[in-house]
Amino acid sequence: MNKVNGVIAGAAVPHAPQFHSLPATEDADQVERVRTAMQEAGEGLRALNPDVVIVMTNDHGDEFIVGPTPAFTVHCGNVAQGMHKHKGPWSLRGDIGYDVVRGLMQEGFDPAFTLDSMVPTAFTIPYEFMGYERDAPFLPLYINSYVPPQPSAERCYAFGKAIDRVFARLGLRAVFIASGGLSHYPGTPQYPNPDVTTDKIIYGEMAKGNLRHLLSYSDEALDASGNVEARAWIALAGALGERKPDITAWEPSWHHTYAVFGWSQEARDTAIAPHYPPIPPEHVGLARALFELRKSEAACRQYLADGAGFASNYGLTSAETDALTAFDTDRLRDGFNIHALLVAGAERRLEQLKSATHT
């Protein structure tokens, strides 16, 4: 069954300004390959016909650096001005901004909100590359990636999970675009030397669907590897859960490791049945009977001599009595959800006693 509401799909994409400026030092063919991968990811998201498109990225000192610098900010305006080649108005989802702020407060987060902040190219380049027009409204979320103290990986992941729950409560199906990364060091002497070694590890784990791998990076590790912008990706990981992407692209350049991931298959609500579910309270008598068989030779002898009589000591239903007297392993374990260690232990003890009796 497809997930009804919340974050149903998403993408993790880069936003390098060179995608627009295309200086002589940039590989135009590589940029076109990145655009193609991002366009494919965008098409996958639009095919799901979501109610809301979320775009999360970081500020680069254009809005939040010497004044108030919140960890997370929600844009609550209906329109925002773009920058550089994307200057002019961009349509936003101001109709839900305050609802998202209130919902996050209920989740234990206190985000800032803005009505007039600009949407820098870190928002609009990926939005355009993914095939969206400026009149297709989106909800901008700002995350502080560059200005210490930044939110930890754990906090970013929790924020993403909270976003998913907020949209589920709002009854909206959202797709989440996380813009940033992989490694680069803007404004520093390290800029020509991205940490491709670390990026390969991150890319490989994410391609396998191990999104929680991102939680293994401390603030210091994110900074050292040039992956401070991965915070938006970590929030996306929290919103999506452990899911394998169906679109991937790896394009390292001389100054920046470009990587694209798309999760365009709609999330499903089906949970994986655990091997060891909790024992249902309504079957505690059956669990107790099996526990006695697992622990007591005398109980096993009574059971082997008179299974129905043994069962009558525990106030069982007729269905429970039938399963126990037949010692129907599958029914006891999977039908009544009795802990596998109880069922296997009781069965082993009975078999041992039967074997000893016959020798």
mmCIF file of C-alpha atoms in Angstrom:
data_model
loop_
_atom_site.group_PDB
_atom_site.id
_atom_site.type_symbol
_atom_site.label_atom_id
_atom_site.label_comp_id
_atom_site.label_asym_id
_atom_site.label_seq_id
_atom_site.Cartn_x
_atom_site.Cartn_y
_atom_site.Cartn_z
ATOM 1 C CA MET A 1 0.000 0.000 0.000
ATOM 2 C CA ASN A 2 1.407 3.407 -0.969
ATOM 3 C CA LYS A 3 2.081 5.906 1.781
ATOM 4 C CA VAL A 4 -0.990 8.095 2.161
ATOM 5 C CA ASN A 5 0.584 11.391 3.278
ATOM 6 C CA GLY A 6 3.921 12.825 4.403
ATOM 7 C CA VAL A 7 7.166 12.794 2.423
ATOM 8 C CA ILE A 8 6.591 10.218 -0.292
ATOM 9 C CA ALA A 9 9.704 10.708 -2.451
ATOM 10 C CA GLY A 10 12.683 12.994 -2.929
ATOM 11 C CA ALA A 11 16.015 13.847 -4.471
ATOM 12 C CA ALA A 12 19.516 14.854 -3.346
ATOM 13 C CA VAL A 13 21.173 17.146 -5.886
ATOM 14 C CA PRO A 14 24.031 19.673 -6.252
ATOM 15 C CA HIS A 15 23.616 23.402 -6.862
ATOM 16 C CA ALA A 16 27.010 24.676 -8.069
ATOM 17 C CA PRO A 17 26.848 28.230 -9.466
ATOM 18 C CA GLN A 18 29.096 27.054 -12.309
ATOM 19 C CA PHE A 19 26.045 25.258 -13.703
ATOM 20 C CA HIS A 20 24.845 28.695 -14.792
ATOM 21 C CA SER A 21 28.030 30.673 -15.312
ATOM 22 C CA LEU A 22 29.806 27.872 -17.214
ATOM 23 C CA PRO A 23 33.325 29.348 -16.950
ATOM 24 C CA ALA A 24 36.068 28.027 -19.224
ATOM 25 C CA THR A 25 37.308 25.870 -16.348
ATOM 26 C CA GLU A 26 34.002 23.973 -16.211
ATOM 27 C CA ASP A 27 33.362 20.823 -18.264
ATOM 28 C CA ALA A 28 30.196 21.699 -20.193
ATOM 29 C CA ASP A 29 29.585 18.073 -21.124
ATOM 30 C CA GLN A 30 29.736 17.075 -17.476
ATOM 31 C CA VAL A 31 27.300 19.822 -16.539
ATOM 32 C CA GLU A 32 24.915 18.536 -19.183
ATOM 33 C CA ARG A 33 25.172 14.993 -17.767
ATOM 34 C CA VAL A 34 24.352 16.348 -14.320
ATOM 35 C CA ARG A 35 21.412 18.282 -15.748
ATOM 36 C CA THR A 36 20.132 15.146 -17.473
ATOM 37 C CA ALA A 37 20.236 13.161 -14.224
ATOM 38 C CA MET A 38 18.514 15.959 -12.311
ATOM 39 C CA GLN A 39 15.866 16.296 -15.027
ATOM 40 C CA GLU A 40 15.169 12.575 -14.754
ATOM 41 C CA ALA A 41 14.830 12.883 -10.979
ATOM 42 C CA GLY A 42 12.445 15.811 -11.416
ATOM 43 C CA GLU A 43 10.309 13.945 -13.909
ATOM 44 C CA GLY A 44 10.035 11.076 -11.457
ATOM 45 C CA LEU A 45 8.843 13.386 -8.701
ATOM 46 C CA ARG A 46 6.299 15.176 -10.903
ATOM 47 C CA ALA A 47 4.886 11.842 -12.049
ATOM 48 C CA LEU A 48 3.762 11.245 -8.461
ATOM 49 C CA ASN A 49 1.540 14.365 -8.609
ATOM 50 C CA PRO A 50 2.477 15.542 -5.101
ATOM 51 C CA ASP A 51 0.612 18.229 -3.209
ATOM 52 C CA VAL A 52 3.796 20.046 -2.175
ATOM 53 C CA VAL A 53 7.388 20.376 -3.375
ATOM 54 C CA ILE A 54 9.830 21.098 -0.546
ATOM 55 C CA VAL A 55 13.289 22.436 -1.375
ATOM 56 C CA MET A 56 15.854 22.558 1.419
ATOM 57 C CA THR A 57 19.275 24.108 1.063
ATOM 58 C CA ASN A 58 21.806 26.231 2.901
ATOM 59 C CA ASP A 59 22.558 29.913 2.827
ATOM 60 C CA HIS A 60 25.987 31.025 1.543
ATOM 61 C CA GLY A 61 26.195 34.254 3.530
ATOM 62 C CA ASP A 62 23.483 36.064 1.565
ATOM 63 C CA GLU A 63 20.926 36.143 4.399
ATOM 64 C CA PHE A 64 22.082 34.458 7.599
ATOM 65 C CA ILE A 65 25.661 35.071 8.735
ATOM 66 C CA VAL A 66 26.181 38.164 10.940
ATOM 67 C CA GLY A 67 22.598 38.718 12.056
ATOM 68 C CA PRO A 68 20.284 36.026 13.445
ATOM 69 C CA THR A 69 21.469 32.684 12.092
ATOM 70 C CA PRO A 70 18.863 30.015 12.876
ATOM 71 C CA ALA A 71 19.465 26.319 12.446
ATOM 72 C CA PHE A 72 16.272 25.937 10.407
ATOM 73 C CA THR A 73 14.077 28.531 8.701
ATOM 74 C CA VAL A 74 10.737 28.172 6.903
ATOM 75 C CA HIS A 75 9.790 30.679 4.188
ATOM 76 C CA CYS A 76 6.173 31.696 4.757
ATOM 77 C CA GLY A 77 5.876 34.166 1.880
ATOM 78 C CA ASN A 78 3.881 33.730 -1.316
ATOM 79 C CA VAL A 79 6.720 34.958 -3.499
ATOM 80 C CA ALA A 80 10.475 35.526 -3.174
ATOM 81 C CA GLN A 81 13.081 37.232 -5.299
ATOM 82 C CA GLY A 82 15.736 35.146 -6.977
ATOM 83 C CA MET A 83 19.371 36.114 -7.459
ATOM 84 C CA HIS A 84 21.875 36.577 -10.273
ATOM 85 C CA LYS A 85 20.637 34.963 -13.496
ATOM 86 C CA HIS A 86 17.556 33.874 -11.582
ATOM 87 C CA LYS A 87 16.601 37.322 -10.305
ATOM 88 C CA GLY A 88 12.921 38.198 -10.311
ATOM 89 C CA PRO A 89 9.949 36.593 -8.567
ATOM 90 C CA TRP A 90 9.617 32.897 -7.731
ATOM 91 C CA SER A 91 6.292 31.475 -6.550
ATOM 92 C CA LEU A 92 6.209 29.918 -3.089
ATOM 93 C CA ARG A 93 3.776 27.935 -0.937
ATOM 94 C CA GLY A 94 3.039 30.696 1.570
ATOM 95 C CA ASP A 95 -0.381 29.138 2.108
ATOM 96 C CA ILE A 96 1.149 26.349 4.208
ATOM 97 C CA GLY A 97 4.247 28.022 5.668
ATOM 98 C CA TYR A 98 2.777 28.909 9.060
ATOM 99 C CA ASP A 99 1.143 25.480 9.335
ATOM 100 C CA VAL A 100 4.563 23.885 8.856
ATOM 101 C CA VAL A 101 6.096 26.175 11.498
ATOM 102 C CA ARG A 102 3.346 25.278 13.987
ATOM 103 C CA GLY A 103 3.695 21.594 13.165
ATOM 104 C CA LEU A 104 7.449 21.679 13.754
ATOM 105 C CA MET A 105 6.868 23.394 17.103
ATOM 106 C CA GLN A 106 4.633 20.492 18.055
ATOM 107 C CA GLU A 107 7.555 18.214 17.135
ATOM 108 C CA GLY A 108 9.957 19.984 19.502
ATOM 109 C CA PHE A 109 11.618 22.241 16.924
ATOM 110 C CA ASP A 110 11.435 26.033 17.017
ATOM 111 C CA PRO A 111 12.298 27.105 13.472
ATOM 112 C CA ALA A 112 12.660 30.692 12.406
ATOM 113 C CA PHE A 113 10.373 31.919 9.668
ATOM 114 C CA THR A 114 10.694 34.636 7.062
ATOM 115 C CA LEU A 115 8.330 36.445 4.720
ATOM 116 C CA ASP A 116 10.808 38.324 2.530
ATOM 117 C CA SER A 117 14.111 36.457 2.341
ATOM 118 C CA MET A 118 15.458 35.866 -1.138
ATOM 119 C CA VAL A 119 15.744 32.408 -2.663
ATOM 120 C CA PRO A 120 19.393 32.150 -3.770
ATOM 121 C CA THR A 121 20.523 29.994 -6.672
ATOM 122 C CA ALA A 122 21.102 27.113 -4.261
ATOM 123 C CA PHE A 123 17.299 26.819 -4.426
ATOM 124 C CA THR A 124 16.619 27.854 -7.987
ATOM 125 C CA ILE A 125 19.413 26.175 -9.987
ATOM 126 C CA PRO A 126 18.385 22.657 -8.942
ATOM 127 C CA TYR A 127 14.717 23.592 -9.281
ATOM 128 C CA GLU A 128 15.322 24.684 -12.874
ATOM 129 C CA PHE A 129 17.647 21.771 -13.695
ATOM 130 C CA MET A 130 14.993 19.369 -12.416
ATOM 131 C CA GLY A 131 12.485 20.792 -14.889
ATOM 132 C CA TYR A 132 10.404 23.080 -12.687
ATOM 133 C CA GLU A 133 9.349 26.593 -13.756
ATOM 134 C CA ARG A 134 9.524 29.664 -11.515
ATOM 135 C CA ASP A 135 5.719 29.866 -11.411
ATOM 136 C CA ALA A 136 5.488 26.320 -9.984
ATOM 137 C CA PRO A 137 5.361 27.137 -6.248
ATOM 138 C CA PHE A 138 7.606 25.373 -3.743
ATOM 139 C CA LEU A 139 8.242 25.567 0.003
ATOM 140 C CA PRO A 140 11.791 26.753 0.811
ATOM 141 C CA LEU A 141 13.481 25.459 3.941
ATOM 142 C CA TYR A 142 16.838 26.977 4.921
ATOM 143 C CA ILE A 143 19.371 24.967 6.929
ATOM 144 C CA ASN A 144 22.479 26.463 8.515
ATOM 145 C CA SER A 145 25.364 24.488 7.064
ATOM 146 C CA TYR A 146 28.249 26.973 7.051
ATOM 147 C CA VAL A 147 28.055 29.142 10.174
ATOM 148 C CA PRO A 148 29.074 27.465 13.464
ATOM 149 C CA PRO A 149 27.462 26.262 15.571
ATOM 150 C CA GLN A 150 25.481 24.263 13.020
ATOM 151 C CA PRO A 151 22.888 21.571 13.762
ATOM 152 C CA SER A 152 24.446 18.148 14.218
ATOM 153 C CA ALA A 153 23.830 15.255 11.858
ATOM 154 C CA GLU A 154 21.506 13.719 14.451
ATOM 155 C CA ARG A 155 19.517 16.946 14.744
ATOM 156 C CA CYS A 156 19.222 17.285 10.960
ATOM 157 C CA TYR A 157 18.010 13.689 10.675
ATOM 158 C CA ALA A 158 15.436 14.266 13.422
ATOM 159 C CA PHE A 159 14.286 17.442 11.656
ATOM 160 C CA GLY A 160 13.671 15.445 8.470
ATOM 161 C CA LYS A 161 11.619 12.875 10.366
ATOM 162 C CA ALA A 162 9.642 15.716 11.925
ATOM 163 C CA ILE A 163 8.961 17.216 8.479
ATOM 164 C CA ASP A 164 7.546 13.878 7.352
ATOM 165 C CA ARG A 165 5.226 13.681 10.358
ATOM 166 C CA VAL A 166 4.122 17.307 9.982
ATOM 167 C CA PHE A 167 3.046 16.788 6.376
ATOM 168 C CA ALA A 168 1.342 13.533 7.302
ATOM 169 C CA ARG A 169 -0.730 15.399 9.897
ATOM 170 C CA LEU A 170 -1.495 18.136 7.364
ATOM 171 C CA GLY A 171 -2.845 15.471 5.025
ATOM 172 C CA LEU A 172 -0.411 16.424 2.256
ATOM 173 C CA ARG A 173 1.771 14.295 -0.019
ATOM 174 C CA ALA A 174 5.154 16.011 -0.281
ATOM 175 C CA VAL A 175 8.323 15.462 -2.289
ATOM 176 C CA PHE A 176 11.560 16.700 -0.736
ATOM 177 C CA ILE A 177 14.468 18.073 -2.766
ATOM 178 C CA ALA A 178 17.705 18.423 -0.755
ATOM 179 C CA SER A 179 20.146 20.756 -2.491
ATOM 180 C CA GLY A 180 23.883 20.732 -1.736
ATOM 181 C CA GLY A 181 27.061 18.654 -1.743
ATOM 182 C CA LEU A 182 29.021 16.644 -2.151
ATOM 183 C CA SER A 183 32.432 17.902 -1.045
ATOM 184 C CA HIS A 184 33.703 21.372 -1.880
ATOM 185 C CA TYR A 185 35.348 24.193 0.041
ATOM 186 C CA PRO A 186 34.030 27.544 -1.246
ATOM 187 C CA GLY A 187 36.065 30.572 -0.257
ATOM 188 C CA THR A 188 39.043 28.559 1.041
ATOM 189 C CA PRO A 189 42.453 27.528 -0.379
ATOM 190 C CA GLN A 190 41.168 23.933 -0.345
ATOM 191 C CA TYR A 191 38.657 24.719 -3.113
ATOM 192 C CA PRO A 192 40.542 22.880 -5.929
ATOM 193 C CA ASN A 193 40.781 19.702 -3.861
ATOM 194 C CA PRO A 194 37.431 18.081 -3.028
ATOM 195 C CA ASP A 195 37.583 15.035 -0.760
ATOM 196 C CA VAL A 196 36.720 12.465 -3.414
ATOM 197 C CA THR A 197 37.751 9.580 -1.155
ATOM 198 C CA THR A 198 35.102 10.396 1.448
ATOM 199 C CA ASP A 199 32.599 11.255 -1.276
ATOM 200 C CA LYS A 200 33.009 7.796 -2.824
ATOM 201 C CA ILE A 201 32.148 6.222 0.515
ATOM 202 C CA ILE A 202 29.073 8.418 0.984
ATOM 203 C CA TYR A 203 27.941 7.837 -2.588
ATOM 204 C CA GLY A 204 28.362 4.062 -2.320
ATOM 205 C CA GLU A 205 26.411 3.803 0.918
ATOM 206 C CA MET A 206 23.579 6.025 -0.292
ATOM 207 C CA ALA A 207 23.361 4.137 -3.582
ATOM 208 C CA LYS A 208 22.777 0.971 -1.530
ATOM 209 C CA GLY A 209 20.007 2.682 0.421
ATOM 210 C CA ASN A 210 22.059 3.015 3.618
ATOM 211 C CA LEU A 211 21.065 6.624 4.248
ATOM 212 C CA ARG A 212 21.763 6.375 7.969
ATOM 213 C CA HIS A 213 25.458 6.206 7.048
ATOM 214 C CA LEU A 214 25.321 9.996 6.953
ATOM 215 C CA LEU A 215 24.714 10.000 10.704
ATOM 216 C CA SER A 216 28.244 8.671 11.262
ATOM 217 C CA TYR A 217 29.776 12.083 10.441
ATOM 218 C CA SER A 218 30.468 14.483 13.286
ATOM 219 C CA ASP A 219 30.480 18.252 12.805
ATOM 220 C CA GLU A 220 34.260 18.059 12.556
ATOM 221 C CA ALA A 221 34.143 15.278 9.954
ATOM 222 C CA LEU A 222 31.621 17.149 7.812
ATOM 223 C CA ASP A 223 33.851 20.232 7.906
ATOM 224 C CA ALA A 224 37.099 18.365 7.255
ATOM 225 C CA SER A 225 35.672 16.465 4.271
ATOM 226 C CA GLY A 226 34.034 19.539 2.717
ATOM 227 C CA ASN A 227 30.594 18.086 3.290
ATOM 228 C CA VAL A 228 28.973 20.722 5.485
ATOM 229 C CA GLU A 229 26.187 20.954 2.893
ATOM 230 C CA ALA A 230 25.340 17.301 3.455
ATOM 231 C CA ARG A 231 23.144 18.508 6.310
ATOM 232 C CA ALA A 232 20.275 19.006 3.856
ATOM 233 C CA TRP A 233 20.820 15.469 2.580
ATOM 234 C CA ILE A 234 20.777 14.173 6.148
ATOM 235 C CA ALA A 235 17.422 15.867 6.739
ATOM 236 C CA LEU A 236 16.159 14.242 3.542
ATOM 237 C CA ALA A 237 17.379 10.871 4.834
ATOM 238 C CA GLY A 238 15.321 11.359 7.978
ATOM 239 C CA ALA A 239 12.234 12.203 5.946
ATOM 240 C CA LEU A 240 12.630 9.287 3.527
ATOM 241 C CA GLY A 241 13.878 6.514 5.791
ATOM 242 C CA GLU A 242 16.082 3.697 4.544
ATOM 243 C CA ARG A 243 15.275 3.545 0.832
ATOM 244 C CA LYS A 244 17.388 2.648 -2.174
ATOM 245 C CA PRO A 245 17.424 5.357 -4.861
ATOM 246 C CA ASP A 246 16.294 4.485 -8.360
ATOM 247 C CA ILE A 247 18.323 7.305 -9.971
ATOM 248 C CA THR A 248 22.030 7.843 -9.277
ATOM 249 C CA ALA A 249 24.807 9.848 -10.920
ATOM 250 C CA TRP A 250 28.462 10.344 -9.959
ATOM 251 C CA GLU A 251 30.349 13.237 -11.577
ATOM 252 C CA PRO A 252 33.450 14.458 -9.692
ATOM 253 C CA SER A 253 34.941 17.711 -10.990
ATOM 254 C CA TRP A 254 38.170 19.524 -10.113
ATOM 255 C CA HIS A 255 36.434 21.666 -7.480
ATOM 256 C CA HIS A 256 33.305 19.803 -6.473
ATOM 257 C CA THR A 257 32.002 16.245 -6.387
ATOM 258 C CA TYR A 258 28.649 16.323 -8.147
ATOM 259 C CA ALA A 259 26.276 13.532 -7.191
ATOM 260 C CA VAL A 260 22.576 13.037 -7.896
ATOM 261 C CA PHE A 261 20.136 10.695 -6.198
ATOM 262 C CA GLY A 262 16.462 10.309 -6.959
ATOM 263 C CA TRP A 263 13.836 8.385 -5.028
ATOM 264 C CA SER A 264 10.907 8.514 -7.447
ATOM 265 C CA GLN A 265 9.242 5.294 -6.338
ATOM 266 C CA GLU A 266 6.477 6.258 -3.951
ATOM 267 C CA ALA A 267 7.045 5.304 -0.332
ATOM 268 C CA ARG A 268 4.973 2.461 0.994
ATOM 269 C CA ASP A 269 3.365 2.097 4.391
ATOM 270 C CA THR A 270 3.957 -1.635 4.625
ATOM 271 C CA ALA A 271 6.212 -2.422 7.566
ATOM 272 C CA ILE A 272 8.548 -5.404 7.603
ATOM 273 C CA ALA A 273 7.263 -7.993 10.049
ATOM 274 C CA PRO A 274 9.809 -8.370 12.876
ATOM 275 C CA HIS A 275 11.351 -11.720 13.689
ATOM 276 C CA TYR A 276 10.695 -11.070 17.370
ATOM 277 C CA PRO A 277 7.386 -9.227 17.833
ATOM 278 C CA PRO A 278 6.098 -8.389 21.320
ATOM 279 C CA ILE A 279 4.001 -11.116 22.932
ATOM 280 C CA PRO A 280 0.319 -10.114 22.639
ATOM 281 C CA PRO A 281 -1.306 -9.635 26.063
ATOM 282 C CA GLU A 282 -4.274 -11.746 24.976
ATOM 283 C CA HIS A 283 -1.969 -14.744 24.508
ATOM 284 C CA VAL A 284 -0.041 -14.487 27.766
ATOM 285 C CA GLY A 285 -1.500 -17.805 29.006
ATOM 286 C CA LEU A 286 -0.186 -19.584 25.920
ATOM 287 C CA ALA A 287 3.205 -17.908 26.345
ATOM 288 C CA ARG A 288 3.336 -19.013 29.983
ATOM 289 C CA ALA A 289 2.508 -22.627 29.010
ATOM 290 C CA LEU A 290 5.339 -22.656 26.459
ATOM 291 C CA PHE A 291 7.697 -21.048 28.978
ATOM 292 C CA GLU A 292 6.968 -23.897 31.431
ATOM 293 C CA LEU A 293 7.633 -26.473 28.716
ATOM 294 C CA ARG A 294 10.915 -24.708 27.898
ATOM 295 C CA LYS A 295 12.021 -24.692 31.558
ATOM 296 C CA SER A 296 10.483 -27.726 33.288
ATOM 297 C CA GLU A 297 10.955 -31.419 32.601
ATOM 298 C CA ALA A 298 7.916 -32.151 34.784
ATOM 299 C CA ALA A 299 5.773 -29.887 32.614
ATOM 300 C CA CYS A 300 7.040 -31.652 29.499
ATOM 301 C CA ARG A 301 6.164 -35.038 30.961
ATOM 302 C CA GLN A 302 2.653 -33.849 31.818
ATOM 303 C CA TYR A 303 2.243 -32.444 28.305
ATOM 304 C CA LEU A 304 3.408 -35.658 26.633
ATOM 305 C CA ALA A 305 1.095 -37.724 28.818
ATOM 306 C CA ASP A 306 -1.978 -35.498 28.392
ATOM 307 C CA GLY A 307 -1.612 -32.449 26.146
ATOM 308 C CA ALA A 308 -5.184 -31.242 26.597
ATOM 309 C CA GLY A 309 -4.969 -31.662 30.359
ATOM 310 C CA PHE A 310 -1.725 -29.679 30.445
ATOM 311 C CA ALA A 311 -3.295 -26.914 28.342
ATOM 312 C CA SER A 312 -6.291 -26.675 30.671
ATOM 313 C CA ASN A 313 -4.024 -25.284 33.409
ATOM 314 C CA TYR A 314 -3.512 -22.009 31.541
ATOM 315 C CA GLY A 315 -6.993 -20.784 30.635
ATOM 316 C CA LEU A 316 -6.449 -21.101 26.908
ATOM 317 C CA THR A 317 -8.974 -20.573 24.138
ATOM 318 C CA SER A 318 -9.959 -23.560 22.029
ATOM 319 C CA ALA A 319 -7.793 -22.276 19.178
ATOM 320 C CA GLU A 320 -4.796 -21.897 21.480
ATOM 321 C CA THR A 321 -5.419 -25.352 22.954
ATOM 322 C CA ASP A 322 -5.568 -26.926 19.488
ATOM 323 C CA ALA A 323 -2.286 -25.294 18.423
ATOM 324 C CA LEU A 324 -0.532 -26.257 21.643
ATOM 325 C CA THR A 325 -1.705 -29.881 21.814
ATOM 326 C CA ALA A 326 -0.693 -30.383 18.157
ATOM 327 C CA PHE A 327 2.434 -28.342 18.808
ATOM 328 C CA ASP A 328 1.899 -26.484 15.543
ATOM 329 C CA THR A 329 5.162 -24.532 15.481
ATOM 330 C CA ASP A 330 4.211 -22.141 12.679
ATOM 331 C CA ARG A 331 0.830 -21.362 14.190
ATOM 332 C CA LEU A 332 2.234 -20.845 17.674
ATOM 333 C CA ARG A 333 5.038 -18.569 16.475
ATOM 334 C CA ASP A 334 3.459 -16.747 13.523
ATOM 335 C CA GLY A 335 -0.267 -17.101 14.153
ATOM 336 C CA PHE A 336 -0.276 -16.184 17.841
ATOM 337 C CA ASN A 337 2.972 -14.167 17.766
ATOM 338 C CA ILE A 338 4.505 -16.146 20.602
ATOM 339 C CA HIS A 339 8.204 -15.318 20.886
ATOM 340 C CA ALA A 340 10.313 -17.569 18.672
ATOM 341 C CA LEU A 341 12.684 -18.413 21.539
ATOM 342 C CA LEU A 342 9.782 -19.746 23.631
ATOM 343 C CA VAL A 343 8.391 -21.884 20.830
ATOM 344 C CA ALA A 344 11.774 -23.215 19.716
ATOM 345 C CA GLY A 345 12.926 -23.794 23.290
ATOM 346 C CA ALA A 346 9.794 -25.714 24.268
ATOM 347 C CA GLU A 347 9.940 -27.782 21.094
ATOM 348 C CA ARG A 348 13.594 -28.633 21.680
ATOM 349 C CA ARG A 349 12.938 -29.634 25.312
ATOM 350 C CA LEU A 350 10.074 -31.920 24.280
ATOM 351 C CA GLU A 351 12.145 -33.540 21.545
ATOM 352 C CA GLN A 352 15.014 -34.140 23.947
ATOM 353 C CA LEU A 353 12.692 -35.800 26.455
ATOM 354 C CA LYS A 354 11.071 -37.967 23.782
ATOM 355 C CA SER A 355 14.497 -39.055 22.541
ATOM 356 C CA ALA A 356 15.666 -39.909 26.059
ATOM 357 C CA THR A 357 12.496 -41.929 26.672
ATOM 358 C CA HIS A 358 13.034 -44.037 23.532
ATOM 359 C CA THR A 359 16.680 -44.895 24.248
#
